[in-house]
XYZ file of C-alpha atoms in Angstrom:
755
model
C 18.799 22.599 -22.095
C 21.821 21.190 -20.858
C 22.783 22.850 -17.453
C 26.570 23.531 -16.833
C 26.188 25.493 -13.569
C 23.609 25.672 -11.096
C 21.874 29.064 -10.141
C 21.492 30.049 -6.254
C 17.710 29.771 -6.051
C 18.129 25.666 -7.287
C 20.677 25.570 -4.646
C 18.479 26.899 -2.080
C 15.469 24.742 -3.208
C 17.700 21.743 -3.000
C 18.974 22.483 0.547
C 16.651 24.381 2.463
C 13.399 23.629 4.019
C 11.522 26.895 3.177
C 7.988 27.454 4.863
C 5.686 28.508 2.021
C 2.221 29.118 2.540
C -0.172 26.327 0.950
C -2.145 28.938 -0.430
C 0.653 30.480 -2.407
C 0.177 29.758 -6.147
C 2.332 32.244 -7.638
C 3.376 31.360 -11.424
C 6.943 32.500 -10.637
C 7.115 30.547 -7.680
C 10.582 28.206 -7.690
C 10.736 24.643 -8.069
C 12.551 21.988 -6.013
C 15.248 20.901 -8.706
C 15.292 23.534 -11.048
C 17.061 26.777 -11.731
C 14.738 29.879 -12.225
C 15.041 29.554 -15.851
C 13.872 25.818 -15.939
C 11.189 26.446 -13.184
C 9.320 28.970 -15.379
C 9.585 26.526 -18.458
C 8.506 23.722 -16.447
C 5.391 25.489 -15.215
C 4.360 26.583 -18.852
C 4.729 22.816 -19.630
C 2.672 21.990 -16.952
C -0.076 24.179 -18.293
C 0.019 22.944 -21.465
C -0.216 19.529 -20.118
C -3.200 20.468 -18.014
C -5.112 21.743 -21.171
C -4.476 18.683 -22.839
C -6.349 16.642 -20.191
C -9.905 15.363 -21.289
C -12.692 13.986 -18.788
C -14.446 12.198 -21.639
C -11.618 10.142 -22.075
C -11.349 8.806 -18.802
C -14.957 7.983 -19.307
C -14.765 6.121 -22.276
C -11.743 4.228 -21.468
C -13.190 3.082 -18.102
C -16.167 1.886 -20.064
C -14.203 -0.141 -22.148
C -11.891 -1.455 -19.548
C -14.539 -2.618 -17.302
C -16.807 -3.901 -19.868
C -16.420 -7.122 -18.647
C -14.635 -9.380 -15.949
C -10.855 -9.065 -16.375
C -9.295 -11.494 -13.579
C -5.604 -13.063 -14.146
C -5.924 -15.539 -16.846
C -9.583 -14.352 -18.452
C -9.778 -13.472 -21.995
C -10.800 -9.924 -21.349
C -7.547 -9.418 -19.385
C -5.664 -10.252 -22.496
C -7.523 -8.098 -24.547
C -7.038 -5.129 -22.190
C -3.487 -5.843 -22.208
C -3.297 -5.369 -26.042
C -5.701 -2.531 -25.928
C -3.557 -0.346 -23.568
C -0.549 -1.512 -25.448
C -2.220 -0.077 -28.666
C -3.145 3.348 -26.853
C 0.626 3.925 -25.697
C 2.104 3.001 -29.130
C -0.417 5.561 -30.668
C 0.959 8.119 -28.200
C 4.414 7.784 -29.631
C 5.484 5.462 -26.973
C 8.186 2.255 -27.391
C 6.040 0.011 -25.947
C 5.931 -3.818 -25.427
C 4.212 -6.322 -23.386
C 6.304 -8.834 -21.073
C 4.961 -11.928 -20.014
C 5.433 -13.768 -17.109
C 4.110 -17.453 -15.903
C 2.607 -17.499 -12.096
C 0.467 -19.871 -9.990
C -3.079 -18.516 -9.739
C -5.322 -21.168 -8.428
C -9.175 -20.603 -9.220
C -11.984 -22.687 -7.342
C -13.449 -26.056 -8.518
C -15.430 -26.865 -5.458
C -16.701 -24.712 -2.583
C -19.261 -25.913 0.053
C -20.087 -24.016 3.385
C -22.935 -25.699 5.389
C -24.076 -25.670 8.776
C -24.790 -29.304 10.242
C -25.768 -28.170 13.844
C -28.140 -27.067 15.607
C -30.020 -26.701 12.066
C -29.542 -27.309 8.454
C -28.277 -24.396 6.453
C -26.167 -24.176 2.960
C -24.528 -20.899 1.829
C -25.571 -19.316 -1.384
C -21.819 -18.059 -1.999
C -22.906 -15.833 -4.740
C -23.622 -12.465 -5.835
C -27.184 -11.980 -7.451
C -27.341 -10.043 -10.368
C -29.040 -6.364 -10.491
C -31.077 -4.810 -13.031
C -29.375 -1.227 -12.241
C -26.095 -2.794 -12.448
C -25.664 -3.892 -16.314
C -22.488 -5.860 -15.773
C -23.406 -7.662 -13.083
C -25.287 -10.275 -15.132
C -22.089 -11.560 -16.618
C -22.167 -14.704 -14.505
C -20.354 -16.851 -16.874
C -17.097 -14.795 -17.082
C -17.020 -14.026 -13.279
C -14.741 -15.128 -10.421
C -16.696 -16.908 -8.068
C -16.477 -15.503 -4.385
C -13.187 -17.258 -3.129
C -9.966 -16.449 -1.316
C -6.948 -16.926 -3.708
C -3.865 -19.198 -2.312
C -6.226 -20.727 0.207
C -5.080 -24.087 0.453
C -7.655 -27.085 -0.461
C -9.495 -28.622 2.631
C -12.230 -30.543 3.630
C -13.107 -29.722 7.404
C -16.233 -30.119 9.941
C -15.880 -28.424 13.198
C -17.615 -26.133 15.763
C -17.562 -22.448 14.928
C -15.721 -19.634 16.955
C -16.332 -15.951 16.382
C -12.840 -14.084 16.846
C -14.041 -10.800 15.867
C -11.146 -9.332 13.313
C -9.046 -12.178 13.867
C -5.862 -10.336 15.024
C -3.608 -11.435 17.731
C -5.117 -9.250 20.276
C -8.526 -10.637 19.729
C -6.973 -13.956 20.482
C -5.674 -12.549 23.602
C -8.956 -11.669 24.609
C -10.420 -15.124 23.965
C -7.490 -16.623 25.779
C -8.575 -14.908 28.759
C -12.155 -16.112 28.561
C -11.091 -19.342 28.263
C -11.840 -19.948 24.731
C -9.550 -22.261 22.588
C -9.657 -22.202 18.689
C -7.945 -25.447 18.264
C -9.550 -27.904 16.200
C -12.306 -25.315 15.277
C -13.374 -23.254 12.400
C -13.148 -19.467 13.140
C -15.552 -16.767 11.666
C -14.040 -13.178 11.585
C -15.338 -9.959 10.185
C -13.333 -8.243 7.321
C -11.270 -5.041 8.748
C -8.733 -4.533 11.632
C -5.820 -5.865 8.925
C -5.305 -7.157 5.951
C -7.460 -10.221 5.370
C -4.348 -12.587 5.032
C -3.595 -11.940 8.472
C -6.484 -13.558 9.478
C -6.340 -17.147 8.204
C -2.123 -17.050 9.567
C -3.125 -16.157 13.054
C -6.149 -18.779 13.231
C -3.685 -21.289 11.720
C -1.035 -20.469 14.639
C -3.558 -21.162 17.404
C -4.828 -24.217 15.861
C -7.928 -23.465 13.944
C -8.525 -25.909 11.196
C -10.556 -23.535 8.904
C -11.196 -19.621 8.225
C -14.326 -17.919 7.064
C -14.512 -13.994 6.719
C -17.325 -12.101 6.314
C -18.218 -8.427 5.725
C -20.287 -6.909 8.669
C -22.512 -4.320 7.906
C -21.244 -2.217 10.515
C -18.065 -1.968 8.701
C -19.130 -1.468 5.259
C -22.597 -2.140 5.085
C -26.193 -0.582 5.783
C -24.519 0.833 9.163
C -22.353 3.282 7.161
C -25.429 4.090 4.646
C -27.777 2.962 1.856
C -26.596 -0.105 0.333
C -26.263 -0.710 -3.198
C -27.974 0.019 -5.665
C -29.633 2.381 -3.626
C -26.319 3.675 -2.249
C -22.928 3.129 -2.185
C -22.211 0.672 0.650
C -22.341 -3.370 0.631
C -25.384 -5.067 0.228
C -26.424 -8.087 2.171
C -25.245 -10.428 -0.622
C -22.137 -8.807 -1.529
C -18.751 -10.276 -0.864
C -15.372 -9.570 -0.860
C -12.812 -11.817 -3.055
C -8.915 -11.343 -2.296
C -5.807 -12.703 -2.012
C -4.755 -14.609 1.485
C -1.251 -15.446 0.367
C 1.091 -14.363 3.124
C 2.758 -11.513 1.437
C 4.259 -10.184 4.350
C 6.960 -12.997 3.735
C 7.387 -12.318 0.057
C 4.734 -11.223 -2.578
C 4.513 -12.141 -6.026
C 4.451 -15.937 -7.618
C 4.471 -18.237 -4.761
C 6.683 -20.657 -6.612
C 9.311 -18.204 -7.794
C 10.152 -16.408 -4.438
C 12.847 -13.589 -5.447
C 13.339 -14.137 -9.096
C 11.364 -13.512 -12.130
C 8.579 -15.861 -12.995
C 9.651 -16.518 -16.673
C 9.010 -19.465 -18.409
C 12.311 -20.945 -18.008
C 12.771 -19.908 -14.057
C 13.360 -22.175 -11.712
C 10.091 -23.151 -9.445
C 9.782 -24.568 -6.194
C 7.249 -27.413 -5.409
C 3.859 -26.185 -4.600
C 4.085 -27.979 -1.259
C 7.258 -25.913 -0.354
C 5.544 -22.692 -1.188
C 5.694 -20.775 2.208
C 3.056 -17.968 1.144
C 0.088 -20.328 0.924
C -2.367 -20.728 3.906
C -2.184 -23.469 6.508
C -5.832 -23.971 6.366
C -8.787 -23.246 4.140
C -10.182 -19.965 3.845
C -13.554 -18.721 2.286
C -14.977 -14.955 2.444
C -18.831 -15.004 2.588
C -21.477 -12.352 2.450
C -23.386 -10.850 5.550
C -26.254 -13.058 4.377
C -24.458 -16.002 4.469
C -22.903 -15.326 7.646
C -26.100 -14.448 9.318
C -27.742 -17.876 10.081
C -24.103 -19.171 11.153
C -23.466 -16.294 13.807
C -27.393 -16.646 14.640
C -27.040 -20.329 15.679
C -23.848 -19.800 17.870
C -24.114 -19.736 21.399
C -21.610 -19.663 24.691
C -20.201 -16.212 25.849
C -21.798 -12.705 24.511
C -19.172 -11.108 22.631
C -17.353 -8.014 24.107
C -18.921 -4.588 23.102
C -16.068 -3.599 20.582
C -16.725 -7.195 18.920
C -20.414 -6.638 18.118
C -21.169 -5.631 14.358
C -24.926 -4.559 13.365
C -26.565 -7.746 12.488
C -29.825 -8.200 14.125
C -28.453 -10.855 16.500
C -26.820 -11.465 19.856
C -23.265 -11.957 18.668
C -21.671 -14.994 20.926
C -18.446 -16.289 21.070
C -19.154 -20.430 21.051
C -18.062 -22.780 20.463
C -21.127 -24.341 21.021
C -24.213 -25.672 19.409
C -23.201 -24.264 15.859
C -21.024 -27.019 13.707
C -20.071 -25.911 9.972
C -18.895 -27.846 7.269
C -16.168 -26.167 4.680
C -14.983 -28.118 1.614
C -12.514 -26.221 -0.825
C -11.003 -27.654 -3.871
C -8.864 -25.282 -6.145
C -7.618 -25.887 -9.902
C -3.513 -25.215 -9.140
C -2.633 -23.986 -12.420
C -0.364 -21.666 -14.208
C -1.487 -18.533 -15.933
C 0.255 -16.102 -18.299
C -0.014 -12.492 -17.102
C 0.743 -9.441 -19.387
C 2.775 -6.138 -17.991
C 2.425 -3.328 -20.700
C 5.661 -1.390 -20.389
C 5.834 1.859 -22.445
C 9.058 3.991 -22.636
C 9.709 7.718 -23.923
C 13.393 7.950 -24.004
C 15.339 10.738 -22.140
C 17.227 13.228 -24.167
C 20.059 14.023 -21.841
C 20.311 11.320 -18.963
C 18.646 8.369 -20.876
C 19.869 5.951 -18.286
C 18.025 7.598 -15.275
C 14.438 6.098 -15.250
C 11.139 7.584 -13.838
C 8.929 4.774 -13.456
C 5.092 5.395 -13.387
C 2.664 2.285 -12.917
C -0.918 0.987 -11.832
C -2.378 -2.213 -12.306
C -5.053 -3.057 -15.120
C -6.366 -6.812 -13.645
C -9.500 -7.032 -11.285
C -10.908 -9.671 -9.321
C -14.240 -8.839 -11.464
C -15.145 -5.572 -13.766
C -13.027 -3.500 -11.304
C -14.158 -0.059 -12.324
C -12.904 1.475 -9.307
C -10.188 -1.000 -8.318
C -8.085 -0.435 -10.507
C -9.571 0.971 -13.629
C -10.383 4.604 -12.293
C -6.407 4.434 -11.197
C -5.574 3.148 -14.699
C -7.616 5.961 -16.633
C -6.087 8.283 -14.935
C -2.649 7.375 -15.468
C -3.243 6.550 -19.164
C -4.692 9.955 -19.691
C -1.868 11.426 -18.093
C 0.682 9.175 -20.245
C -1.705 10.300 -23.842
C -0.753 14.170 -22.591
C 2.903 13.373 -22.134
C 2.757 11.738 -25.763
C 1.239 14.902 -27.157
C 3.819 17.355 -25.414
C 6.585 14.600 -27.125
C 4.978 14.882 -30.644
C 5.058 18.697 -30.065
C 8.552 18.717 -29.658
C 9.237 18.253 -25.654
C 11.959 15.581 -24.875
C 12.068 14.655 -21.293
C 16.062 14.716 -19.936
C 15.277 11.291 -18.160
C 13.707 8.081 -19.691
C 9.940 7.999 -18.362
C 8.472 4.343 -18.085
C 5.018 3.967 -18.093
C 3.634 0.490 -16.659
C 0.100 -1.427 -16.763
C 0.642 -3.974 -14.312
C -1.296 -7.356 -14.602
C -1.848 -9.726 -11.676
C -2.047 -7.098 -9.106
C -5.100 -8.756 -7.091
C -3.728 -12.211 -6.277
C -0.231 -10.667 -4.913
C 1.470 -7.914 -6.755
C 2.656 -10.645 -9.451
C 3.082 -8.385 -12.406
C 5.155 -5.725 -10.680
C 7.195 -8.068 -8.478
C 7.869 -10.431 -11.332
C 9.175 -7.531 -13.648
C 11.035 -5.945 -10.646
C 12.775 -9.308 -9.796
C 13.595 -9.839 -13.345
C 15.384 -6.396 -14.051
C 16.377 -5.919 -10.566
C 20.142 -5.314 -11.370
C 19.112 -2.687 -14.136
C 16.820 -0.721 -11.732
C 19.064 -0.691 -8.921
C 21.499 0.892 -11.185
C 19.372 3.200 -12.904
C 15.629 3.752 -11.298
C 15.530 7.138 -9.842
C 11.858 6.713 -8.701
C 8.508 4.729 -8.710
C 5.289 6.515 -8.906
C 2.275 4.229 -7.843
C -1.701 4.650 -8.048
C -4.255 2.085 -7.741
C -7.999 3.008 -6.924
C -9.125 6.572 -7.269
C -12.173 7.871 -5.413
C -13.339 11.669 -4.635
C -11.913 13.767 -1.591
C -8.786 14.184 -0.263
C -5.054 13.661 -1.858
C -3.554 10.551 -0.256
C 0.302 10.626 -0.319
C 2.364 8.185 0.692
C 5.801 7.119 0.212
C 9.682 7.751 0.880
C 10.506 10.974 2.839
C 13.190 11.667 0.777
C 10.404 12.749 -1.524
C 8.069 14.513 1.268
C 8.704 17.929 0.450
C 8.676 17.331 -3.147
C 5.318 15.703 -3.406
C 4.097 18.579 -1.065
C 5.002 21.021 -3.720
C 3.219 19.183 -6.269
C 0.164 19.056 -4.437
C 0.257 22.956 -3.714
C 0.066 23.198 -7.449
C -3.167 21.243 -8.114
C -6.279 22.630 -7.607
C -9.347 20.596 -5.757
C -12.124 20.102 -8.302
C -14.641 20.609 -5.713
C -13.528 23.059 -3.630
C -11.265 25.255 -5.913
C -8.370 25.385 -3.490
C -4.993 23.450 -3.771
C -5.339 19.864 -3.249
C -2.693 20.565 -0.266
C -4.783 23.218 1.376
C -7.914 20.756 1.353
C -5.485 17.712 2.902
C -4.132 20.168 5.585
C -7.827 21.284 6.260
C -9.103 17.764 6.988
C -6.054 17.034 9.022
C -7.146 20.353 11.112
C -10.662 19.002 11.562
C -10.248 15.105 12.105
C -6.558 14.628 13.117
C -5.637 13.999 16.711
C -3.768 16.819 18.692
C -0.101 16.167 17.437
C -1.433 15.832 13.543
C -3.582 19.265 14.543
C -0.417 20.904 15.851
C 1.520 19.925 12.700
C -0.898 21.175 10.468
C -0.712 24.515 11.810
C 2.988 24.678 12.366
C 4.655 22.584 9.928
C 5.503 23.588 6.301
C 4.866 20.224 4.323
C 2.021 17.713 5.588
C 3.381 14.529 6.617
C 3.109 11.748 4.081
C 2.391 8.158 5.187
C 4.962 5.665 5.378
C 4.059 2.648 3.355
C 3.773 -0.970 4.148
C 2.290 -2.832 1.168
C -1.096 -3.314 -0.489
C 0.069 -2.245 -4.078
C 2.629 -2.208 -6.797
C 5.050 -0.024 -5.008
C 6.069 -3.007 -2.868
C 8.707 -4.287 -4.985
C 10.225 -1.301 -6.061
C 10.618 0.087 -2.437
C 10.785 -2.637 0.180
C 12.800 -4.957 -1.934
C 15.203 -2.960 -4.390
C 15.283 0.248 -2.304
C 13.991 2.827 -5.045
C 12.070 5.939 -3.659
C 8.616 5.724 -4.107
C 5.235 7.321 -3.679
C 1.623 6.315 -3.675
C -0.806 8.782 -4.927
C -4.593 8.792 -4.837
C -7.961 10.792 -3.888
C -10.387 9.281 -1.676
C -12.648 9.766 1.743
C -15.899 10.881 0.162
C -16.882 8.037 -1.451
C -18.789 4.756 -0.357
C -16.386 1.334 0.012
C -19.082 -1.335 -0.243
C -18.355 -2.373 -3.691
C -14.814 -3.350 -2.936
C -13.678 -6.717 -4.659
C -17.438 -7.750 -5.697
C -19.299 -7.857 -8.901
C -20.684 -4.449 -7.980
C -17.504 -2.800 -8.647
C -18.666 -1.528 -12.087
C -18.821 1.135 -14.370
C -22.659 1.832 -13.115
C -21.563 1.918 -9.735
C -18.536 4.227 -10.013
C -20.316 7.167 -12.369
C -23.245 7.138 -9.885
C -21.617 7.139 -6.376
C -17.760 7.658 -6.419
C -16.624 10.064 -9.319
C -19.490 11.034 -11.588
C -17.655 13.407 -13.693
C -14.198 11.842 -13.429
C -13.082 15.156 -11.963
C -11.014 13.527 -9.410
C -9.488 11.338 -12.047
C -8.422 14.493 -14.034
C -6.828 15.746 -10.666
C -5.031 12.276 -10.186
C -3.765 12.851 -13.599
C -2.504 16.398 -12.849
C -0.783 15.276 -9.675
C 0.789 12.437 -11.227
C 1.721 14.141 -14.483
C 3.278 16.699 -12.537
C 5.456 14.470 -10.417
C 6.858 12.429 -13.389
C 7.235 15.502 -15.504
C 9.111 17.330 -12.624
C 11.345 14.339 -11.899
C 11.880 13.871 -15.866
C 12.688 17.579 -16.426
C 14.489 18.793 -13.279
C 18.303 19.932 -13.506
C 18.930 17.779 -10.501
C 16.810 15.156 -8.900
C 14.529 16.595 -6.259
C 15.439 14.712 -3.192
C 15.462 16.603 0.234
C 16.794 14.987 3.435
C 15.823 17.370 6.271
C 12.285 15.719 6.192
C 13.901 12.418 6.020
C 16.027 13.145 9.145
C 13.008 14.416 11.046
C 10.774 11.356 10.151
C 13.609 8.947 11.047
C 14.131 11.142 14.683
C 10.359 10.521 15.231
C 10.666 6.774 14.612
C 13.659 6.560 17.061
C 11.589 8.119 19.695
C 8.717 6.008 19.214
C 10.551 2.804 19.550
C 11.882 4.172 22.351
C 8.762 4.691 24.238
C 7.355 1.649 22.966
C 10.066 -0.058 24.910
C 9.122 2.343 28.085
C 5.531 1.345 27.713
C 5.916 -2.366 27.283
C 8.337 -2.185 30.575
C 5.463 -0.715 32.726
C 2.537 -2.416 31.061
C 4.472 -5.634 32.506
C 5.228 -4.500 35.510
C 1.378 -3.389 36.198
C 0.298 -6.786 35.020
C 2.667 -8.718 37.283
C 1.630 -6.315 40.186
C -1.938 -6.795 39.409
C -1.368 -10.510 39.670
C 0.455 -10.173 42.973
C -1.783 -8.007 44.861
C -5.039 -10.272 43.452
C -6.640 -7.394 41.403
C -7.534 -9.580 38.609
C -8.832 -12.089 41.035
C -11.079 -9.263 43.125
C -12.728 -8.155 39.450
C -13.518 -11.240 37.158
C -17.013 -12.331 37.289
C -17.077 -15.933 38.913
C -19.877 -16.748 36.795
C -17.959 -16.340 33.836
C -14.968 -18.432 32.526
C -12.006 -16.664 33.202
C -8.279 -17.548 32.649
C -5.513 -15.603 34.715
C -2.761 -14.298 32.561
C 0.657 -15.362 32.968
C 3.302 -13.280 34.837
C 6.159 -11.955 32.371
C 9.620 -11.446 32.798
C 10.612 -7.600 33.578
C 11.270 -5.910 30.097
C 15.335 -5.258 30.205
C 16.773 -1.779 29.535
C 17.577 -1.784 25.863
C 20.911 -0.311 24.615
C 19.069 2.516 22.189
C 22.938 4.129 21.594
C 23.337 2.756 18.229
C 20.072 4.658 16.946
C 20.878 7.688 18.781
C 24.364 8.015 17.557
C 23.403 7.134 13.864
C 20.677 9.658 14.065
C 23.119 12.439 15.195
C 25.143 11.419 12.388
C 22.399 11.560 9.945
C 21.556 15.031 11.412
C 25.175 16.160 10.916
C 25.365 14.928 7.137
C 21.997 16.579 6.411
C 23.176 19.822 7.897
C 26.431 19.880 6.114
C 24.851 18.826 2.619
C 22.114 21.960 3.100
C 25.477 24.259 4.229
C 27.497 23.442 1.343
C 24.373 23.839 -0.937
C 23.854 27.336 0.613
C 27.743 28.152 0.184
C 27.810 27.272 -3.539
C 24.752 29.239 -3.728
C 26.617 32.441 -2.552
C 29.286 31.778 -5.029
C 26.640 30.652 -8.021
C 28.684 27.557 -8.376
C 27.744 23.725 -8.344
C 29.163 20.747 -10.143
C 29.219 20.940 -14.028
C 28.175 17.267 -14.151
C 25.196 17.287 -12.301
C 24.685 13.824 -13.549
C 27.037 12.375 -10.712
C 25.051 14.337 -8.083
C 21.886 12.620 -9.383
C 23.892 9.275 -9.136
C 24.977 10.135 -5.754
C 21.244 10.993 -4.552
C 19.598 7.687 -6.155
C 21.667 5.839 -3.739
C 20.507 7.351 -0.491
C 17.225 5.435 -0.532
C 19.501 2.403 -1.592
C 21.433 2.327 1.774
C 18.238 2.251 3.305
C 18.108 -1.591 2.516
C 20.114 -4.297 3.867
C 20.832 -7.519 1.812
C 20.071 -10.042 4.166
C 16.404 -8.324 4.798
C 14.347 -8.376 7.817
C 14.393 -11.174 10.398
C 12.298 -14.170 8.886
C 11.501 -12.602 5.597
C 14.757 -11.559 3.908
C 12.706 -10.568 0.739
C 12.042 -7.590 2.538
C 15.172 -5.501 2.473
C 14.305 -1.853 3.728
C 14.869 -1.148 6.980
C 13.025 1.726 7.467
C 9.289 0.872 6.163
C 7.977 -2.974 5.899
C 4.438 -4.457 5.909
C 3.964 -5.701 9.373
C 4.272 -9.292 10.246
C 0.842 -9.209 11.638
C -0.712 -6.312 9.880
C 0.091 -6.922 6.366
C -0.697 -3.557 4.202
C -0.269 -1.809 7.440
C 3.264 -0.403 7.731
C 6.000 -0.962 10.525
C 8.576 1.740 10.890
C 11.892 0.653 11.879
C 10.155 -2.738 11.330
C 13.304 -4.914 12.880
C 13.473 -3.033 16.299
C 9.706 -2.248 16.158
C 8.360 -6.012 15.683
C 10.872 -7.272 18.122
C 9.702 -4.973 20.898
C 6.133 -5.762 20.177
C 6.813 -9.867 20.467
C 9.060 -9.330 23.668
C 11.971 -10.585 22.001
C 14.534 -8.445 23.774
C 17.268 -10.274 22.494
C 16.505 -9.580 18.467
C 15.279 -6.019 19.442
C 19.188 -5.315 20.696
C 20.428 -6.879 17.347
C 18.357 -5.047 15.192
C 19.129 -1.348 16.826
C 22.525 -2.100 15.943
C 21.435 -3.021 12.480
C 19.256 -0.259 11.874
C 21.809 1.798 13.500
C 24.469 0.672 11.017
C 21.670 1.412 8.237
C 21.154 4.921 8.948
C 24.955 5.484 9.385
C 25.037 4.065 5.633
C 22.469 6.723 4.698
C 24.500 9.558 6.318
C 27.637 8.400 4.280
C 25.631 8.515 1.059
C 24.597 11.964 1.933
C 28.333 12.597 2.543
C 29.107 11.478 -0.773
C 26.779 13.978 -2.387
C 28.354 16.667 -0.442
C 31.578 15.909 -1.340
C 30.424 16.209 -5.057
C 29.268 19.814 -3.962
C 32.416 20.688 -2.326
C 35.074 19.582 -5.255
C 33.780 22.954 -6.667
C 34.526 25.108 -4.365
């Protein structure tokens, strides 16, 4: 139905942050972006959609897609793409495969051996298990390795660096331990894996080993596979170590799509390759190395669960690491399926989940992929019965996510101009487990996705997935999270850093994005191993695919509501509240840094450090720092005030028009204005030292990888004690927030023109 005027309920929903009890499931409850008639029709449509979803389809599709290893370049990865294409076409979508040519190295030589104090050669293999039928497909499996490690042949003493993040090297420095010329061994966790070799190289290390300690995802957590869900002694975690905080995607085509005729940089100029050789190993292979180490005993917080005394080294343990890769180009295949909109076909609702895996990948990514496919099948059935979306829906099954978000990034870069102009939202999922709904994304979507979550029932508890997420926050959150869970109408959604295919859409193109999935009640020990299998998933993660259906219901509602809404359901009150919180955080971060520097300098001058350190242990006195200056936060504070006023005017105008029962006849123009709000959060020049990342409100941390940094230009400058850059970034981010306010004002002007 084409909307010529807006009714009051629609206006109020677009403008006001009503407190709606989470338990409320009334069928006549209004919907953000819909008039009352449209909301009723939408709920009827969603009920029909729910009835179409079948658990057996998820089971059978997972069994098919995870039947063989399907990494980039493998025959079964191609077969899976073609199979997914056939599914979309059978459901009535206009679907095709888009191909890109990307750098994807695979190992030719992997050697890890201990030279002293005794000889040991690492197996670097995961054994077949009779309880896991696909674990025997050894000829098709990628070996254990880290993609985009450089070649190398190094022999050096070993140093244990805990998680290998910057603060761990500060601890080592204080203890007088230098990793220059050494091979470091770090445990997985604490950051994204690619940060570990990056920081090690910055400190002069010549090689990096990354192992899975049982404290983090092995027997310390529970029974190991195949008796339980946790990582066994031979399980190892493959993964990319490309420096994706610089830019994701093909290392040889930064910023442009990796098409056949794209101009490529030389391999030696690729900035995202590691600077030192890197290899992941199991804790069975790590144990002899760690056991042979001597030197200082590791601090309490650094000790894992292996039956040894954890030493830091360097000393007796010397290891030889040799890696050689086949630096080849492979074809990746994105499956792109369209359902054309009937009223506003130029407005795009994009939904994606990747299909490639490191090995069989039943959990990562097929659990999310099958939920998305069932969701798409349901929409196809609705379309066959006569339903037509207002806006165009695009489903994307990405290839090459595991090595570096290759498929999504190259597609987004290739179609960047079109996407900037027409994309309204990108909705992502990846692995899906059992438990609690995780919601991350743009805060212009926070109210919307909370509304969706209130309308989906948790299959275990028979309450809304919103209520269950609120309950876990009340029980396990910190004091502030508990308070907000009691008092705030909407659950806060997580800000997004990186780690999945939302990255190019949100952080490069400024497209409002969501990342959705269930988890928290499933073990994590199969991640990126040969044991991420159908057998494992159906025993320990989501045996009945109950949460696969729940994800399809959440994802399906998200797509349907954005595709069908009378006006795109963005909301700015929660955005403004969140940005205000970020401004307070960076202000407090500066104050904390000032006090920390002051206290450290005082301890140096009054002899506190000298009085406390143990003279029998090595200790390096920290260096005094220059006092932290007082930064000028006025540009941030003033722009926040402007944003608050613009949001207030938008809401007030909406309410005034509601009283008159009037809104613009051409709501498409309002849609266009609303889409531009997220775009205004980007800056063409990008962030300092990484121009690919253009979003000024959210970005992956330079030293965290997946982990988000909010107001990243300001926050990271403060963390690095780069006070001049911090002041510069305060001005830049302040201007960005001003730009957001301007776009909200433009939407308000469209509303005011009808009064």
